[in-house]
Coordinates of C-alpha atoms in Angstrom, one line a residue:
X26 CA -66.2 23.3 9.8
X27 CA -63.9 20.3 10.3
X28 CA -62.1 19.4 7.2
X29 CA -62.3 15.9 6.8
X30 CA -58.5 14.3 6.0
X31 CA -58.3 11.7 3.4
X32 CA -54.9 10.0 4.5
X33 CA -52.0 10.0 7.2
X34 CA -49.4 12.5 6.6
X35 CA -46.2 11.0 7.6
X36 CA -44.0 13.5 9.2
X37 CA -40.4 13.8 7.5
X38 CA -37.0 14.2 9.3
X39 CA -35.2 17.5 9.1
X40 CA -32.3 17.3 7.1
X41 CA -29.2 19.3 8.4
X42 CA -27.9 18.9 4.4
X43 CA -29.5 18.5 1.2
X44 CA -28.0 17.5 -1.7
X45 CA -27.7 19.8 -5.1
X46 CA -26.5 19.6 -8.3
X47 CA -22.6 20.7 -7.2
X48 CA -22.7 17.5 -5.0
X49 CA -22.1 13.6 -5.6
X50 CA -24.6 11.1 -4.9
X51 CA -23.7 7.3 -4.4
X52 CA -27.5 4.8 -4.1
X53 CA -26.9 1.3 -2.7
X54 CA -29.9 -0.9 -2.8
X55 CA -32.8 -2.2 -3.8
X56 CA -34.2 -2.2 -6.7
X57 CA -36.4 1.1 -5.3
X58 CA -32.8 2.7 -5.0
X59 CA -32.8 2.9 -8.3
X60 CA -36.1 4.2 -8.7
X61 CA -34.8 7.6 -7.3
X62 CA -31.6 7.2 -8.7
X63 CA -33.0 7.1 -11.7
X64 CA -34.7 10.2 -11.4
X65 CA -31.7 12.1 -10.1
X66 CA -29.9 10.8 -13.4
X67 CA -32.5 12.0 -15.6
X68 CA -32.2 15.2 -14.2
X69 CA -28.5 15.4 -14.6
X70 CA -27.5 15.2 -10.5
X71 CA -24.3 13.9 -9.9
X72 CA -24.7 10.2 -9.0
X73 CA -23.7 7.0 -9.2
X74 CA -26.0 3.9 -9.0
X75 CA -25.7 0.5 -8.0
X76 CA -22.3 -0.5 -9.0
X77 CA -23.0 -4.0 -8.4
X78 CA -26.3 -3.9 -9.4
X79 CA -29.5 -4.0 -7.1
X80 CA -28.9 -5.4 -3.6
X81 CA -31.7 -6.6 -1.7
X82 CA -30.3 -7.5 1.8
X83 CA -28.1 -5.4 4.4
X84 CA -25.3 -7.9 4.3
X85 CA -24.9 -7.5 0.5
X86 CA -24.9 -3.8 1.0
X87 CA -22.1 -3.9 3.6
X88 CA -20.3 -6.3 1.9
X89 CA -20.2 -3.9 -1.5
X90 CA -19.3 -0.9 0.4
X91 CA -16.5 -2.5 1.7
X92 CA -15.4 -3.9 -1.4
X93 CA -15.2 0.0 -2.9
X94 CA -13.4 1.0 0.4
X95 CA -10.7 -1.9 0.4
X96 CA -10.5 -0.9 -3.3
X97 CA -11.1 -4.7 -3.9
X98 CA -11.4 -6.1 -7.6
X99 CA -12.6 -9.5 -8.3
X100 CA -10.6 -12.3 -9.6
X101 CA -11.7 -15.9 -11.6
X102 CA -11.4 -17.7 -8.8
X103 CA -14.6 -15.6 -7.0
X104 CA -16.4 -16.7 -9.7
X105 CA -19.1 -19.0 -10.5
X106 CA -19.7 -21.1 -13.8
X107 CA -23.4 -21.6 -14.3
X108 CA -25.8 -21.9 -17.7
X109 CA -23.1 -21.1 -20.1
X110 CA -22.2 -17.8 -18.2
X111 CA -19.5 -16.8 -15.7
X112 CA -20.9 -14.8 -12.4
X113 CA -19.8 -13.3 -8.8
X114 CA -21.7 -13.5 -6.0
X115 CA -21.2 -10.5 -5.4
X116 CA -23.3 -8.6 -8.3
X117 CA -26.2 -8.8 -10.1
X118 CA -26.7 -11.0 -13.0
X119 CA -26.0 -8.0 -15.6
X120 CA -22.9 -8.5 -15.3
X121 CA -22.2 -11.7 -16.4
X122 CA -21.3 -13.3 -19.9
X123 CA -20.4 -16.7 -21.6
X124 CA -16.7 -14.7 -21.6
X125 CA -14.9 -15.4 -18.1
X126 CA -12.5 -12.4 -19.0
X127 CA -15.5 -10.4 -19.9
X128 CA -17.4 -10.8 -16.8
X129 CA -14.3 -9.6 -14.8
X130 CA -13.6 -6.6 -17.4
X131 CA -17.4 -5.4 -16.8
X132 CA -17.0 -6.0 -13.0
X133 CA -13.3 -4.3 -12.3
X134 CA -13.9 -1.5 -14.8
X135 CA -16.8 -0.2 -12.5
X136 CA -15.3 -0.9 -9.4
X137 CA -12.7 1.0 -10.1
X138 CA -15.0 3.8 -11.1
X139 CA -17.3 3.3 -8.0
X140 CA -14.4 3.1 -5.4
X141 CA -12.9 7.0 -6.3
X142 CA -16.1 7.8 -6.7
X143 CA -17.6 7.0 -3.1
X144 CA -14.0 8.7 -1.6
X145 CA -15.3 12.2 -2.3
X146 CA -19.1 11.8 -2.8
X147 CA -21.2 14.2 -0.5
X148 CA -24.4 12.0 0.2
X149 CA -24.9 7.5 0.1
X150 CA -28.1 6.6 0.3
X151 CA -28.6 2.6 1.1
X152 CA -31.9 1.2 0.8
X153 CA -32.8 -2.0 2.2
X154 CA -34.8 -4.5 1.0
X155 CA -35.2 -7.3 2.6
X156 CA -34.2 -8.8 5.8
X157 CA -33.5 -12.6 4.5
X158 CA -29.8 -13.6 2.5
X159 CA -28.9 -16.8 1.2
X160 CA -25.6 -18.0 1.7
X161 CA -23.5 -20.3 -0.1
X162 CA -23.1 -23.5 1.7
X163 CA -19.3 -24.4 -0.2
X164 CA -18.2 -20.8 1.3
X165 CA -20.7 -19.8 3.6
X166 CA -20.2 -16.3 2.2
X167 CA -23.5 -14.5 1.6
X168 CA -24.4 -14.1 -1.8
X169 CA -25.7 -11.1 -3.3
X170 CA -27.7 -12.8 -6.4
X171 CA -28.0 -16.5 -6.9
X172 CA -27.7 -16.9 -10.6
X173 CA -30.5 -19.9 -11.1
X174 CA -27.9 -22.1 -9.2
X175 CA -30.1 -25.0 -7.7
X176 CA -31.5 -23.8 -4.3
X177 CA -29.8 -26.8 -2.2
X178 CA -27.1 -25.3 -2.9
X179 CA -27.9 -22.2 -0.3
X180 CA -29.0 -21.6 2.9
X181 CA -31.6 -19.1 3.7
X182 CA -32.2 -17.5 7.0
X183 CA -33.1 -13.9 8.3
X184 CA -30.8 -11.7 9.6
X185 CA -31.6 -10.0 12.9
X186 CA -31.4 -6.7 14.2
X187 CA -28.4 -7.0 16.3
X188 CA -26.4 -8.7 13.4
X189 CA -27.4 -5.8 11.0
X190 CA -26.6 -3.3 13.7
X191 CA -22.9 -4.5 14.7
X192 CA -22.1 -5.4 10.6
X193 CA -23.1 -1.5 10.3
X194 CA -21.2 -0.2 13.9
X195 CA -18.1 -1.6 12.1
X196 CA -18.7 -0.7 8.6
X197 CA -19.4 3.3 8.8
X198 CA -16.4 4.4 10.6
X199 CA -14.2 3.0 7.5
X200 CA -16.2 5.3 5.4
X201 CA -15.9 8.4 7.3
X202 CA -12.4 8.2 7.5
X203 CA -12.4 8.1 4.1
X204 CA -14.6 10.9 3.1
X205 CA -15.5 12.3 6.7
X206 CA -18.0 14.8 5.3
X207 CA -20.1 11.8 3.7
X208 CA -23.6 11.9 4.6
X209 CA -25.5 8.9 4.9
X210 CA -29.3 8.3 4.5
X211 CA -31.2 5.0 5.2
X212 CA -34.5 4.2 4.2
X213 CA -36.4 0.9 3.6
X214 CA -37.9 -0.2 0.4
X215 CA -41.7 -0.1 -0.2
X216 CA -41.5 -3.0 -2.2
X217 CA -43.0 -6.0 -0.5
X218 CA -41.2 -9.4 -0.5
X219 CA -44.6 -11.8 -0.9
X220 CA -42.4 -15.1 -0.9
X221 CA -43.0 -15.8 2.7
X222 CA -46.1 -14.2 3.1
X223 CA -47.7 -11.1 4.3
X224 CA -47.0 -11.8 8.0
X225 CA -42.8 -12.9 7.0
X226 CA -42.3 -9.7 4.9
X227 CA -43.5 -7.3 7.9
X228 CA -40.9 -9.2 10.4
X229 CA -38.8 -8.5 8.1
X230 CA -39.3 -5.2 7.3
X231 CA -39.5 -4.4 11.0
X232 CA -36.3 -6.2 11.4
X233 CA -34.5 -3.7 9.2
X234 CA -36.4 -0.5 10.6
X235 CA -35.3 -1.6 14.0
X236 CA -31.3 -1.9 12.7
X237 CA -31.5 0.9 11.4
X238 CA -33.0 3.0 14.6
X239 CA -30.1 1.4 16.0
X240 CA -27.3 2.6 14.1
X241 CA -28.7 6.2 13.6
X242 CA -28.9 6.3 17.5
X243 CA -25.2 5.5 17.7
X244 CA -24.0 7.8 15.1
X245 CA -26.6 10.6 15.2
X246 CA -28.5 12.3 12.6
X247 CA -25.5 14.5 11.5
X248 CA -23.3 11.6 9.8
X249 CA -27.0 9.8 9.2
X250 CA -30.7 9.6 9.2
X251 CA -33.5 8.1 7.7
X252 CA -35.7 8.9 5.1
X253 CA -39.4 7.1 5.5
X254 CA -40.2 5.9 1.7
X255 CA -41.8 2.6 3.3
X256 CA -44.0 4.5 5.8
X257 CA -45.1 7.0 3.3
X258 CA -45.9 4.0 0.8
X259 CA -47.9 2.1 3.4
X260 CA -49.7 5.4 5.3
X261 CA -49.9 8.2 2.9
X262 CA -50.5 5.9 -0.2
X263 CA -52.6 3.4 1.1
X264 CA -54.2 1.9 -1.8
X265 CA -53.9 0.0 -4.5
X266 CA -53.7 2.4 -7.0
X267 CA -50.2 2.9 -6.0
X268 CA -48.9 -0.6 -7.0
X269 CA -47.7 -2.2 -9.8
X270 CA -50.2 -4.5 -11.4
X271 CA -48.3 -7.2 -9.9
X272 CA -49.6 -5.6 -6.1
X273 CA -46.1 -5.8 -5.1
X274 CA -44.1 -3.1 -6.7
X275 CA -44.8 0.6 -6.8
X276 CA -46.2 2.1 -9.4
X277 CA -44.9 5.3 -11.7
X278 CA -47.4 7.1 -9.8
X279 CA -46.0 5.8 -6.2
X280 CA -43.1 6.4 -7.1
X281 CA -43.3 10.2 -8.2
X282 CA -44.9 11.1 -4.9
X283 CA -42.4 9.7 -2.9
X284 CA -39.8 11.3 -5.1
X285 CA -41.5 14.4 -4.6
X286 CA -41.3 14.1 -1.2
X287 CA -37.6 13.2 -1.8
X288 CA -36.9 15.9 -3.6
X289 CA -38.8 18.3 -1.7
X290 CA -37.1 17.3 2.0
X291 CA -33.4 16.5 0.8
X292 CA -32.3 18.9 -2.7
X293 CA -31.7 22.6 -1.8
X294 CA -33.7 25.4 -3.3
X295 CA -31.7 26.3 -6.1
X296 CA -30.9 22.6 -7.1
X297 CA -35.1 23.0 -7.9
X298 CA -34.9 25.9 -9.6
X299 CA -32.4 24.4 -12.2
X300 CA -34.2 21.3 -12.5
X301 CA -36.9 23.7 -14.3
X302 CA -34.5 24.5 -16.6
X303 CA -32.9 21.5 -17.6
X304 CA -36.5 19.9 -18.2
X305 CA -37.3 22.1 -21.1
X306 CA -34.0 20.9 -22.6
X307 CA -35.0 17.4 -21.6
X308 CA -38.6 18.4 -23.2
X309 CA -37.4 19.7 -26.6
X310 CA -34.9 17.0 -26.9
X311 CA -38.0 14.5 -27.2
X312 CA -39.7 16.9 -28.9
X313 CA -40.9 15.8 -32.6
X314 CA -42.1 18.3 -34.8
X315 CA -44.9 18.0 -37.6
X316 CA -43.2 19.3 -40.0
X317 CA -39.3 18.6 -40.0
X318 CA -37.9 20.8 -42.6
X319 CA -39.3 24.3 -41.7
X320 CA -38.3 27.3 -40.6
X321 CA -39.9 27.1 -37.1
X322 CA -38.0 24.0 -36.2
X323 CA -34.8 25.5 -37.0
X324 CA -35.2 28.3 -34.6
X325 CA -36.3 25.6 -32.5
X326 CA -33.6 23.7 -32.6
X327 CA -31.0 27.3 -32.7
X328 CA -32.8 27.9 -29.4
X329 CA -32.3 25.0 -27.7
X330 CA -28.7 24.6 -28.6
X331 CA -28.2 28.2 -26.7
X332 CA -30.2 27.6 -23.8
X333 CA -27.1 24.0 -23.1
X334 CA -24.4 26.5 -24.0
X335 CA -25.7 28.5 -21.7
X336 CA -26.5 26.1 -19.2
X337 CA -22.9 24.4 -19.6
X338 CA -21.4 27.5 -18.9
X339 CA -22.8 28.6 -15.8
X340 CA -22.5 24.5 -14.8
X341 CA -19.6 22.8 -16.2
X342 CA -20.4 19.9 -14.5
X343 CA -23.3 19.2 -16.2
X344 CA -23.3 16.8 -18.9
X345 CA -25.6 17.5 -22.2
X346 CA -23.3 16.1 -24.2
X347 CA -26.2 13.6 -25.9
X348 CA -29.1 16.8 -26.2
X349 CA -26.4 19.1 -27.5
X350 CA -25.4 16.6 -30.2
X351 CA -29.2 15.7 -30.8
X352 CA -29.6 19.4 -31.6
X353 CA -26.7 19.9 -33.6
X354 CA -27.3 17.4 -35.7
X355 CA -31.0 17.7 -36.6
X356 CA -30.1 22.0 -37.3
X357 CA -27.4 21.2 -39.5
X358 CA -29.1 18.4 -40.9
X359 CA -32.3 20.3 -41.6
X360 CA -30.6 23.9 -42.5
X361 CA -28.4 22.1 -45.3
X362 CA -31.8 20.9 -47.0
X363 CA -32.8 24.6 -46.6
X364 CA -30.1 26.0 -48.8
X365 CA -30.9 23.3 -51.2
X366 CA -33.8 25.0 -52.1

């Protein structure tokens, strides 16, 4: 009997490396980047997200990864006064406030952070998002988020795949000779960019599929590869169930099965095995009990509080700094009212 298939499997790379909890993970991108960011945060990987906030073109990308490399920090003059609040063109609008000296401390402070950081991390995953920028007519420099300026005050074109390629051909080599073990790992974001149309957002997808065939051919898939979170969204997931009730993002469920496939193609073994473990700390830290003061949540709560010792022990590197407190706190807390009795 022929089984009948419900869906197109798409077929995943092989990964020479995965990625574990003993290794560093830098995400550049979109805001589907942080998606799986996210996720790898929750779950207490090494990483670091977004340090300018989410970045929607390949330009912006580049031009943040060289900013980390050049160990660059922003001064007043790169930034823009606009409703009451003091921006760069460079970031996201998080990171601006009505306090000029502000702005720069939140900027500077994670740069510096972001720029050691990306020296020794193992893996940078860049997700792109959109093949269109908007540049800034007084500088012409590409702008990363426009702030609400007035849109005359741009230009807006879309980058081709040449462009991307060369801006990339030029860019990588500074960051493996750097950190020459870096891995890097493209993909493209299953978010759709509706603005233009249906017809404009698959040139430009293309666009940036084709770039980054490109510069994996040139490199090869041991310094970088691709991982196919757009194909899987628009083959495997082909229905609307899988979007956000806008029908443009993905939804929680999209999203975990592309993780899953993530996690499943690019962590190691034992990084999966671990994850088991710190989920029952993640589960009993947002555990609530019935009934607070009794004797069963204090054993609880004792047995939690060995299971991170133990954990921190055998991984240093972990942090459970905020479940180890949680369960400190509620154990004294509760155990004091016990001998009150």
């Amino acid at each position: 009997m022929v089984k009948t298939k419900f869906q197109t499997v798409v077929e995943i790379p092989s990964y020479n490396r995965k990625t574990s909890y003993s290794k560093k993970n830098v995400f550049l991108g979109s805001c589907f980047t942080e998606n799986v960011g996210n996720k790898m945060a929750d779950l207490k990987y090494n990483v670091d997200i977004n340090p300018f906030g989410i970045l929607y073109n390949p330009a912006s990308v580049a031009n943040g990864i060289n900013i980390l490399l050049e160990e660059l920090q922003i001064d007043e003059k790169e930034l823009v006064h606009h409703n009451g609040l003091w921006h760069s063109f460079f970031h996201h609008g998080k990171f601006s406030d009505s306090d000029k000296n502000k702005t720069l401390e939140n900027i500077n402070s994670r740069l510096r952070f972001s720029s050691e950081y990306l020296k020794s991390t193992d893996f940078l995953f860049v997700t792109f998002g959109t093949a269109w920028i908007f540049e800034y007519k007084k500088t012409g420099e590409v702008v990363s988020n426009c702030h609400k300026i007035p849109a005359a005050e741009f230009g807006r074109r879309r980058l081709n795949p040449e462009e991307i390629e060369n801006k990339y051909l030029q860019l990588l080599p500074k960051v493996w000779e750097q950190n020459p073990d870096c891995k890097i790992i493209f993909t493209v974001s299953p978010v759709r960019h509706w603005k233009d149309g249906a017809v404009e957002n698959q040139r430009s997808k293309a666009t940036l599929i084709l770039a980054i065939d490109s510069i994996i051919r040139k490199f090869g898939t041991e310094k970088c590869n691709y991982f196919p979170s757009y194909e899987i969204m628009m083959d495997e997931l082909r229905d609307y169930r899988f979007y956000a009730d806008d029908m443009i993002h993905v939804s929680e469920v999209g999203i975990d099965h592309i993780w899953n496939l993530f996690e499943e193609n690019l962590i190691d073994e034992n990084s999966k095995f671990l994850k088991n473990r710190i989920q029952k700390i993640k589960k009993a830290f947002l555990h609530r009990p019935y009934n607070r003061v009794s004797k069963e949540y204090l054993d609880f709560l004792n047995t939690a509080l060995k299971q991170v010792k133990e954990l921190q022990k055998e991984f240093p590197n972990l942090n459970f700094e905020l479940e180890k407190n949680h369960f400190k706190v509620e154990f004294d807390e509760i155990k004091k009212k016990f001998e009150q009795f």
